[in-house]
Tab-separated table of C-alpha atoms in Angstrom:
chain	number	residue	atom	x	y	z
A	1	MET	CA	-10.198	-5.211	-9.984
A	2	LYS	CA	-13.122	-3.005	-11.017
A	3	LYS	CA	-11.144	-0.793	-13.414
A	4	PRO	CA	-11.338	-3.158	-16.441
A	5	ALA	CA	-15.125	-3.445	-16.053
A	6	LEU	CA	-15.403	0.350	-15.827
A	7	SER	CA	-13.268	0.731	-18.962
A	8	VAL	CA	-15.480	-1.717	-20.883
A	9	SER	CA	-18.605	0.151	-19.761
A	10	LYS	CA	-17.195	3.490	-20.990
A	11	SER	CA	-16.205	1.944	-24.316
A	12	LEU	CA	-19.674	0.442	-24.772
A	13	PHE	CA	-21.316	3.754	-23.863
A	14	THR	CA	-19.144	5.625	-26.351
A	15	THR	CA	-19.997	3.118	-29.095
A	16	LEU	CA	-23.724	3.410	-28.429
A	17	VAL	CA	-23.556	7.223	-28.438
A	18	LEU	CA	-21.687	7.256	-31.768
A	19	GLN	CA	-24.199	4.840	-33.319
A	20	ALA	CA	-27.088	6.965	-32.066
A	21	VAL	CA	-25.502	10.095	-33.560
A	22	VAL	CA	-25.000	8.407	-36.937
A	23	ILE	CA	-28.587	7.133	-36.980
A	24	GLY	CA	-29.824	10.605	-36.050
A	25	ILE	CA	-27.866	12.190	-38.912
A	26	ILE	CA	-29.249	9.639	-41.388
A	27	LEU	CA	-32.838	10.205	-40.223
A	28	TYR	CA	-32.413	13.971	-40.363
A	29	ALA	CA	-31.022	13.780	-43.909
A	30	ALA	CA	-33.853	11.461	-44.986
A	31	HIS	CA	-36.435	13.834	-43.475
A	32	GLY	CA	-34.905	16.798	-45.262
A	33	LEU	CA	-34.874	14.912	-48.571
A	34	LEU	CA	-38.534	13.918	-48.106
A	35	VAL	CA	-39.627	17.471	-47.285
A	36	ASN	CA	-37.677	18.933	-50.210
A	37	THR	CA	-39.094	16.355	-52.623
A	38	GLN	CA	-42.636	16.999	-51.451
A	39	ALA	CA	-42.181	20.760	-51.879
A	40	ASN	CA	-40.825	20.327	-55.423
A	41	LEU	CA	-43.754	18.100	-56.367
A	42	GLU	CA	-46.245	20.650	-55.055
A	43	ASP	CA	-44.520	23.447	-56.973
A	44	ARG	CA	-44.928	21.436	-60.185
A	45	ASN	CA	-48.521	20.404	-59.389
A	46	ILE	CA	-47.587	16.697	-59.417
A	47	ALA	CA	-49.637	14.474	-57.134
A	48	SER	CA	-47.631	11.777	-55.388
A	49	GLY	CA	-48.847	8.230	-54.869
A	50	PHE	CA	-49.496	5.134	-56.948
A	51	GLY	CA	-53.037	5.981	-58.016
A	52	PHE	CA	-51.819	6.663	-61.560
A	53	LEU	CA	-51.290	2.910	-62.073
A	54	SER	CA	-55.050	2.477	-62.557
A	55	LEU	CA	-55.238	5.067	-65.366
A	56	GLU	CA	-55.372	4.101	-69.045
A	57	SER	CA	-51.858	3.886	-70.480
A	58	GLY	CA	-52.594	4.673	-74.132
A	59	MET	CA	-49.210	3.292	-75.229
A	60	PRO	CA	-48.508	0.263	-77.447
A	61	ILE	CA	-46.097	-2.519	-76.453
A	62	SER	CA	-44.522	-4.426	-79.321
A	63	ASN	CA	-43.503	-7.510	-77.283
A	64	SER	CA	-45.726	-8.814	-74.478
A	65	LEU	CA	-46.082	-12.291	-73.030
A	66	LEU	CA	-49.765	-11.714	-72.211
A	67	PRO	CA	-52.533	-10.060	-74.275
A	68	TYR	CA	-52.205	-6.278	-74.063
A	69	SER	CA	-53.800	-3.225	-75.659
A	70	PRO	CA	-53.242	0.545	-75.211
A	71	ALA	CA	-56.577	0.682	-73.393
A	72	ASP	CA	-55.089	-1.218	-70.458
A	73	SER	CA	-53.848	0.556	-67.348
A	74	TYR	CA	-50.357	1.781	-66.492
A	75	GLY	CA	-50.140	-0.943	-63.860
A	76	TYR	CA	-50.856	-3.681	-66.396
A	77	ALA	CA	-48.379	-2.137	-68.833
A	78	PHE	CA	-45.738	-2.113	-66.105
A	79	LEU	CA	-46.541	-5.761	-65.399
A	80	MET	CA	-45.789	-6.547	-69.045
A	81	GLY	CA	-42.396	-4.892	-68.603
A	82	ILE	CA	-41.670	-6.901	-65.450
A	83	LEU	CA	-42.614	-10.144	-67.221
A	84	ASN	CA	-40.369	-9.247	-70.160
A	85	THR	CA	-37.497	-8.555	-67.761
A	86	LEU	CA	-38.028	-11.910	-66.017
A	87	TYR	CA	-38.286	-13.647	-69.385
A	88	VAL	CA	-34.958	-12.207	-70.500
A	89	ALA	CA	-33.329	-12.957	-67.140
A	90	ILE	CA	-34.411	-16.614	-66.966
A	91	ILE	CA	-33.490	-17.495	-70.547
A	92	GLY	CA	-30.295	-15.419	-70.399
A	93	ILE	CA	-29.077	-17.076	-67.195
A	94	GLY	CA	-29.708	-20.540	-68.629
A	95	LEU	CA	-27.966	-19.912	-71.965
A	96	ALA	CA	-25.079	-17.961	-70.405
A	97	THR	CA	-24.466	-20.795	-67.943
A	98	ILE	CA	-24.281	-23.414	-70.705
A	99	LEU	CA	-21.992	-21.287	-72.879
A	100	GLY	CA	-19.889	-20.240	-69.868
A	101	ILE	CA	-19.249	-23.860	-68.860
A	102	ILE	CA	-18.207	-24.710	-72.414
A	103	VAL	CA	-15.863	-21.714	-72.571
A	104	GLY	CA	-14.414	-22.432	-69.118
A	105	VAL	CA	-13.668	-26.062	-69.961
A	106	ALA	CA	-12.191	-24.973	-73.298
A	107	ARG	CA	-9.877	-22.540	-71.467
A	108	VAL	CA	-8.123	-25.449	-69.706
A	109	SER	CA	-8.249	-27.771	-72.710
A	110	GLY	CA	-5.070	-29.513	-73.778
A	111	ASN	CA	-5.835	-28.537	-77.369
A	112	TRP	CA	-3.840	-25.347	-78.025
A	113	LEU	CA	-6.216	-24.006	-80.707
A	114	ILE	CA	-9.375	-24.506	-78.619
A	115	SER	CA	-7.734	-22.997	-75.542
A	116	LYS	CA	-6.541	-19.904	-77.430
A	117	MET	CA	-9.896	-19.369	-79.143
A	118	ALA	CA	-11.628	-19.484	-75.765
A	119	GLU	CA	-9.046	-17.087	-74.308
A	120	ILE	CA	-9.540	-14.603	-77.150
A	121	TYR	CA	-13.318	-14.810	-76.726
A	122	VAL	CA	-13.063	-14.116	-72.999
A	123	GLU	CA	-10.590	-11.262	-73.293
A	124	VAL	CA	-12.522	-9.518	-76.075
A	125	LEU	CA	-15.994	-9.806	-74.559
A	126	ARG	CA	-14.914	-8.908	-71.014
A	127	ASN	CA	-13.149	-5.743	-72.155
A	128	VAL	CA	-15.808	-4.394	-74.519
A	129	PRO	CA	-18.738	-2.473	-72.957
A	130	LEU	CA	-21.987	-4.400	-73.066
A	131	LEU	CA	-23.785	-1.476	-74.685
A	132	LEU	CA	-21.412	-1.638	-77.670
A	133	THR	CA	-21.996	-5.386	-77.899
A	134	LEU	CA	-25.755	-4.783	-78.019
A	135	PHE	CA	-25.370	-2.119	-80.706
A	136	PHE	CA	-23.180	-4.503	-82.694
A	137	THR	CA	-25.613	-7.402	-82.531
A	138	TYR	CA	-28.618	-5.210	-83.290
A	139	SER	CA	-27.381	-2.787	-85.937
A	140	ILE	CA	-24.752	-4.881	-87.701
A	141	VAL	CA	-25.553	-8.565	-87.334
A	142	LEU	CA	-29.360	-8.466	-87.488
A	143	ALA	CA	-29.561	-5.505	-89.869
A	144	THR	CA	-27.867	-7.580	-92.585
A	145	LEU	CA	-30.782	-10.011	-92.705
A	146	PRO	CA	-33.023	-9.855	-95.809
A	147	ILE	CA	-36.465	-8.271	-96.087
A	148	PRO	CA	-39.549	-10.480	-95.490
A	149	LYS	CA	-40.080	-11.222	-99.200
A	150	LYS	CA	-36.529	-12.623	-99.407
A	151	SER	CA	-36.564	-14.434	-96.087
A	152	LEU	CA	-34.092	-17.197	-95.330
A	153	VAL	CA	-35.820	-20.569	-94.908
A	154	PRO	CA	-33.476	-22.964	-93.050
A	155	PHE	CA	-36.334	-25.439	-92.408
A	156	GLY	CA	-39.912	-25.811	-93.506
A	157	GLY	CA	-42.096	-23.314	-91.659
A	158	PHE	CA	-39.094	-21.359	-90.307
A	159	PHE	CA	-38.444	-17.866	-91.726
A	160	LEU	CA	-35.559	-15.544	-90.883
A	161	ASN	CA	-35.585	-11.866	-91.900
A	162	ASN	CA	-35.009	-8.365	-90.522
A	163	ARG	CA	-38.480	-8.387	-88.935
A	164	GLY	CA	-37.656	-11.378	-86.747
A	165	ILE	CA	-37.560	-15.172	-86.608
A	166	TYR	CA	-40.894	-16.776	-87.502
A	167	LEU	CA	-41.606	-20.243	-86.116
A	168	PRO	CA	-44.656	-22.541	-86.131
A	169	ARG	CA	-46.878	-21.835	-83.132
A	170	PRO	CA	-48.273	-24.838	-81.234
A	171	LEU	CA	-52.018	-24.662	-80.573
A	172	PRO	CA	-53.153	-26.972	-77.723
A	173	GLU	CA	-56.203	-29.110	-78.398
A	174	PRO	CA	-58.443	-31.170	-76.065
A	175	GLY	CA	-56.339	-33.722	-74.229
A	176	PHE	CA	-53.167	-31.629	-74.171
A	177	TRP	CA	-53.397	-31.306	-70.392
A	178	ILE	CA	-52.882	-35.064	-70.167
A	179	VAL	CA	-49.535	-34.702	-71.940
A	180	CYS	CA	-48.566	-31.901	-69.551
A	181	LEU	CA	-49.396	-34.086	-66.546
A	182	ALA	CA	-47.409	-36.927	-68.109
A	183	ALA	CA	-44.405	-34.618	-68.565
A	184	LEU	CA	-44.658	-33.625	-64.897
A	185	ALA	CA	-44.896	-37.298	-63.940
A	186	GLY	CA	-41.757	-37.976	-65.986
A	187	VAL	CA	-39.825	-35.310	-64.090
A	188	ILE	CA	-41.030	-36.696	-60.745
A	189	ALA	CA	-40.058	-40.215	-61.834
A	190	ALA	CA	-36.578	-38.974	-62.774
A	191	PHE	CA	-36.106	-37.460	-59.309
A	192	LEU	CA	-37.316	-40.685	-57.666
A	193	ILE	CA	-34.911	-42.752	-59.770
A	194	HIS	CA	-32.052	-40.426	-58.840
A	195	GLY	CA	-32.852	-40.695	-55.143
A	196	PHE	CA	-33.209	-44.480	-55.273
A	197	ALA	CA	-29.971	-44.947	-57.194
A	198	THR	CA	-28.061	-42.670	-54.818
A	199	ARG	CA	-29.392	-44.488	-51.762
A	200	LEU	CA	-28.667	-47.923	-53.292
A	201	HIS	CA	-25.106	-46.915	-54.128
A	202	ARG	CA	-24.557	-45.598	-50.606
A	203	GLU	CA	-25.904	-48.752	-48.958
A	204	THR	CA	-24.705	-51.542	-51.259
A	205	GLY	CA	-22.142	-50.012	-53.591
A	206	ARG	CA	-24.157	-50.959	-56.686
A	207	ILE	CA	-24.212	-48.410	-59.482
A	208	ILE	CA	-27.351	-47.754	-61.507
A	209	PRO	CA	-27.252	-45.458	-64.586
A	210	LYS	CA	-29.527	-42.925	-62.911
A	211	PHE	CA	-28.979	-40.188	-65.484
A	212	SER	CA	-29.870	-42.420	-68.433
A	213	LEU	CA	-32.876	-43.904	-66.654
A	214	GLY	CA	-34.062	-40.432	-65.653
A	215	VAL	CA	-33.864	-39.171	-69.237
A	216	ILE	CA	-35.718	-42.256	-70.463
A	217	ALA	CA	-38.480	-41.618	-67.914
A	218	MET	CA	-38.818	-37.940	-68.844
A	219	VAL	CA	-39.058	-38.794	-72.547
A	220	THR	CA	-41.003	-42.051	-72.527
A	221	ILE	CA	-43.890	-41.104	-70.215
A	222	PRO	CA	-45.006	-37.921	-72.073
A	223	ALA	CA	-44.315	-39.604	-75.447
A	224	LEU	CA	-46.648	-42.455	-74.489
A	225	ALA	CA	-49.300	-39.953	-73.377
A	226	TRP	CA	-48.850	-38.065	-76.662
A	227	TRP	CA	-49.388	-41.258	-78.654
A	228	LEU	CA	-52.424	-42.347	-76.621
A	229	THR	CA	-54.111	-38.924	-76.997
A	230	GLY	CA	-53.395	-38.769	-80.719
A	231	GLY	CA	-50.996	-35.818	-80.573
A	232	PRO	CA	-53.347	-33.110	-79.220
A	233	VAL	CA	-51.500	-30.172	-80.794
A	234	SER	CA	-51.984	-28.374	-84.106
A	235	TRP	CA	-49.557	-25.920	-85.664
A	236	GLU	CA	-50.080	-22.399	-86.965
A	237	PHE	CA	-47.522	-21.434	-89.609
A	238	ALA	CA	-46.464	-17.919	-90.528
A	239	VAL	CA	-47.697	-16.771	-93.948
A	240	LEU	CA	-46.389	-13.837	-95.988
A	241	LYS	CA	-49.185	-11.307	-96.488
A	242	GLY	CA	-48.225	-8.036	-98.111
A	243	PHE	CA	-44.954	-6.729	-96.729
A	244	ASN	CA	-44.776	-8.923	-93.619
A	245	PHE	CA	-45.611	-12.320	-92.206
A	246	LYS	CA	-48.823	-13.030	-90.325
A	247	GLY	CA	-49.465	-15.789	-87.829
A	248	GLY	CA	-47.026	-18.200	-86.245
A	249	TRP	CA	-44.700	-17.383	-83.382
A	250	VAL	CA	-42.263	-14.514	-83.905
A	251	ILE	CA	-39.050	-13.662	-82.063
A	252	ARG	CA	-38.445	-9.951	-82.612
A	253	PRO	CA	-34.971	-8.616	-83.585
A	254	GLU	CA	-34.825	-6.492	-80.420
A	255	PHE	CA	-35.231	-9.560	-78.212
A	256	SER	CA	-32.745	-11.567	-80.281
A	257	ALA	CA	-30.134	-8.806	-80.127
A	258	LEU	CA	-30.604	-8.297	-76.390
A	259	MET	CA	-30.414	-12.012	-75.639
A	260	LEU	CA	-27.394	-12.556	-77.883
A	261	GLY	CA	-25.491	-9.637	-76.366
A	262	LEU	CA	-26.299	-10.518	-72.745
A	263	VAL	CA	-25.447	-14.202	-73.200
A	264	LEU	CA	-22.155	-13.592	-75.001
A	265	TYR	CA	-21.080	-10.934	-72.480
A	266	THR	CA	-22.069	-12.808	-69.314
A	267	ALA	CA	-20.734	-16.153	-70.552
A	268	ALA	CA	-17.252	-14.637	-70.786
A	269	PHE	CA	-17.296	-13.909	-67.042
A	270	ILE	CA	-18.837	-17.272	-66.163
A	271	GLY	CA	-16.189	-18.979	-68.288
A	272	GLU	CA	-13.470	-17.382	-66.186
A	273	ASN	CA	-15.244	-18.550	-63.032
A	274	VAL	CA	-15.316	-22.092	-64.385
A	275	ARG	CA	-11.654	-21.921	-65.386
A	276	SER	CA	-10.561	-20.716	-61.957
A	277	GLY	CA	-12.723	-23.355	-60.283
A	278	ILE	CA	-11.232	-26.144	-62.374
A	279	GLN	CA	-7.693	-24.983	-61.724
A	280	SER	CA	-8.392	-24.836	-57.977
A	281	VAL	CA	-8.855	-28.624	-57.886
A	282	ASN	CA	-5.709	-30.423	-56.738
A	283	SER	CA	-3.875	-32.059	-59.631
A	284	GLY	CA	-3.595	-35.208	-57.535
A	285	GLN	CA	-7.346	-35.732	-58.017
A	286	ILE	CA	-6.902	-35.762	-61.794
A	287	ASN	CA	-3.859	-38.030	-61.603
A	288	SER	CA	-5.795	-40.471	-59.431
A	289	SER	CA	-8.667	-40.498	-61.922
A	290	ASN	CA	-6.271	-41.199	-64.763
A	291	ALA	CA	-4.712	-44.019	-62.758
A	292	LEU	CA	-8.159	-45.561	-62.304
A	293	GLY	CA	-8.679	-45.499	-66.052
A	294	LEU	CA	-11.323	-42.753	-66.211
A	295	THR	CA	-11.635	-40.948	-69.522
A	296	PRO	CA	-10.885	-37.188	-69.591
A	297	GLY	CA	-14.571	-36.398	-70.081
A	298	LEU	CA	-15.648	-38.599	-67.185
A	299	THR	CA	-12.906	-37.138	-64.999
A	300	MET	CA	-14.137	-33.626	-65.755
A	301	ARG	CA	-17.817	-34.464	-65.060
A	302	LYS	CA	-17.422	-36.727	-62.035
A	303	VAL	CA	-14.266	-35.509	-60.313
A	304	VAL	CA	-13.220	-32.005	-61.282
A	305	LEU	CA	-16.435	-30.026	-61.784
A	306	PRO	CA	-18.189	-31.234	-58.577
A	307	GLN	CA	-15.193	-30.033	-56.533
A	308	ALA	CA	-14.833	-26.845	-58.546
A	309	LEU	CA	-18.404	-25.770	-57.764
A	310	ARG	CA	-17.423	-24.382	-54.360
A	311	VAL	CA	-15.260	-21.828	-56.197
A	312	ILE	CA	-17.523	-21.317	-59.220
A	313	ILE	CA	-20.873	-20.675	-57.505
A	314	PRO	CA	-20.036	-17.578	-55.365
A	315	ALA	CA	-18.516	-15.675	-58.290
A	316	THR	CA	-21.259	-16.788	-60.686
A	317	THR	CA	-23.933	-15.465	-58.320
A	318	ASN	CA	-22.628	-11.958	-58.953
A	319	ASP	CA	-22.679	-12.569	-62.710
A	320	TYR	CA	-26.306	-13.714	-62.581
A	321	THR	CA	-27.387	-10.603	-60.705
A	322	SER	CA	-25.353	-8.458	-63.105
A	323	LEU	CA	-27.179	-10.022	-66.055
A	324	VAL	CA	-30.526	-9.069	-64.523
A	325	LYS	CA	-29.387	-5.478	-63.979
A	326	ASN	CA	-27.714	-5.273	-67.388
A	327	SER	CA	-31.005	-6.239	-69.039
A	328	SER	CA	-32.079	-2.633	-68.369
A	329	LEU	CA	-29.909	-1.687	-71.384
A	330	ALA	CA	-32.745	-3.094	-73.505
A	331	VAL	CA	-34.065	0.458	-73.691
A	332	ALA	CA	-31.123	1.309	-75.970
A	333	ILE	CA	-32.283	-1.096	-78.697
A	334	GLY	CA	-36.026	-0.698	-78.261
A	335	TYR	CA	-36.959	-3.868	-76.383
A	336	PRO	CA	-39.879	-3.101	-74.015
A	337	ASP	CA	-38.467	-4.265	-70.696
A	338	MET	CA	-39.427	-2.831	-67.320
A	339	VAL	CA	-37.108	0.185	-67.636
A	340	SER	CA	-38.244	1.030	-71.159
A	341	ILE	CA	-41.948	0.886	-70.296
A	342	GLY	CA	-41.349	2.699	-67.020
A	343	GLY	CA	-39.561	5.478	-68.864
A	344	THR	CA	-42.554	5.924	-71.142
A	345	ILE	CA	-44.865	6.020	-68.120
A	346	ILE	CA	-42.702	8.740	-66.541
A	347	GLY	CA	-42.917	10.798	-69.715
A	348	GLN	CA	-46.711	10.562	-69.772
A	349	SER	CA	-47.578	10.826	-66.067
A	350	ASP	CA	-44.579	12.615	-64.475
A	351	GLN	CA	-44.616	10.023	-61.663
A	352	ALA	CA	-40.825	9.591	-61.694
A	353	ILE	CA	-40.336	8.882	-57.988
A	354	GLU	CA	-42.971	6.152	-57.875
A	355	VAL	CA	-41.719	4.455	-61.049
A	356	ILE	CA	-38.099	4.533	-59.881
A	357	ALA	CA	-39.195	3.080	-56.539
A	358	ILE	CA	-40.912	0.207	-58.379
A	359	TRP	CA	-37.781	-0.348	-60.486
A	360	MET	CA	-35.634	-0.552	-57.381
A	361	GLY	CA	-38.052	-2.865	-55.588
A	362	VAL	CA	-38.386	-5.283	-58.516
A	363	TYR	CA	-34.648	-5.493	-59.246
A	364	MET	CA	-33.862	-5.949	-55.558
A	365	THR	CA	-36.478	-8.697	-55.224
A	366	ILE	CA	-35.217	-10.597	-58.279
A	367	ASN	CA	-31.580	-10.380	-57.213
A	368	LEU	CA	-32.345	-11.384	-53.621
A	369	MET	CA	-34.190	-14.454	-54.902
A	370	ILE	CA	-31.235	-15.353	-57.128
A	371	SER	CA	-28.856	-14.894	-54.186
A	372	MET	CA	-30.996	-17.116	-51.954
A	373	VAL	CA	-31.045	-19.943	-54.499
A	374	MET	CA	-27.318	-19.647	-55.226
A	375	ASN	CA	-26.454	-19.533	-51.518
A	376	TRP	CA	-28.446	-22.731	-51.035
A	377	LEU	CA	-26.571	-24.377	-53.920
A	378	ASN	CA	-23.278	-23.105	-52.532
A	379	ALA	CA	-24.027	-24.665	-49.137
A	380	LYS	CA	-24.826	-27.992	-50.832
A	381	ALA	CA	-21.597	-27.869	-52.872
A	382	GLN	CA	-19.240	-27.168	-49.952
A	383	LEU	CA	-16.949	-29.954	-48.801
A	384	ILE	CA	-18.058	-31.418	-45.469
A	385	GLY	CA	-15.244	-31.673	-42.943
A	386	ARG	CA	-14.800	-34.482	-40.469
């Protein structure tokens, strides 16, 4: 009777010994790598540590979300790169999601032409390297734009040329904070309306147009505040001075090319996720919706897509994290993201190990945050069993 227990004890002991050996090998290899790295740094007279981040950078940055000058430190310059990376990631994820949903729905459309156009788009973009797509958008599409003196003017105050897209810049005036608070109040009101309508429908069966009422709240409340405060915003327009425009808000060609390439590339993958999610929904659900008299658009929004989310979200999480990592290709077209600025810092300070460690830490943090949010959404979208 004691033999099975003895056998389990031996098996557990063997497993623990093997795990201890593997951990020992890993620690020994890590120690050897650390010692070798330290010796190489000493041979090259390179001091390790992050003290270099406080030194003056002396390098210009063409695109920065906050005021920056070459007299600022390496740490502040690196912060500008991190902000640029986050800026690209947030806008890229939003635009790629919208375009991906459109492409995915078009892939299952009953219209043969729309379905084939979406299929061609997906197959071409998924099978062309992203770097080539970026080169195409930057050197071919944007390079064909005219010089500043011959700028395209689609609307008053908007200028399009090979130096960028120039837009009117809003300048807040006294009282603008009231409009911002009103906009926040509108968003809160929309959430309250949504919660009330959902609870009322669950308890009484009555249906309130919560989406329409929410949009009305988000538009009406800040619009009323805007009117009461007299429109506390002035506009600064770009003006041609010499060979280029001055003033206004400019979107540089490097940012436009990077955003266009990332969105087009990632949307192709998201579109396939949406298509597979839609096709995973039982056809009986669609037939039942048709029998109830729902329009195709309403069936897609209310019946198909909510059930398809449990298939779409896990695959799309990987595409979101890939977009963040793919943004590092910005260095190829001259956009100053975190990798581009970090590369310049390495060239000036020789602190390669520290900069690479920061790169790894930032990318890992961003992607873990994306995964946490998407996992939460995935849990909310799962069907609840009895």
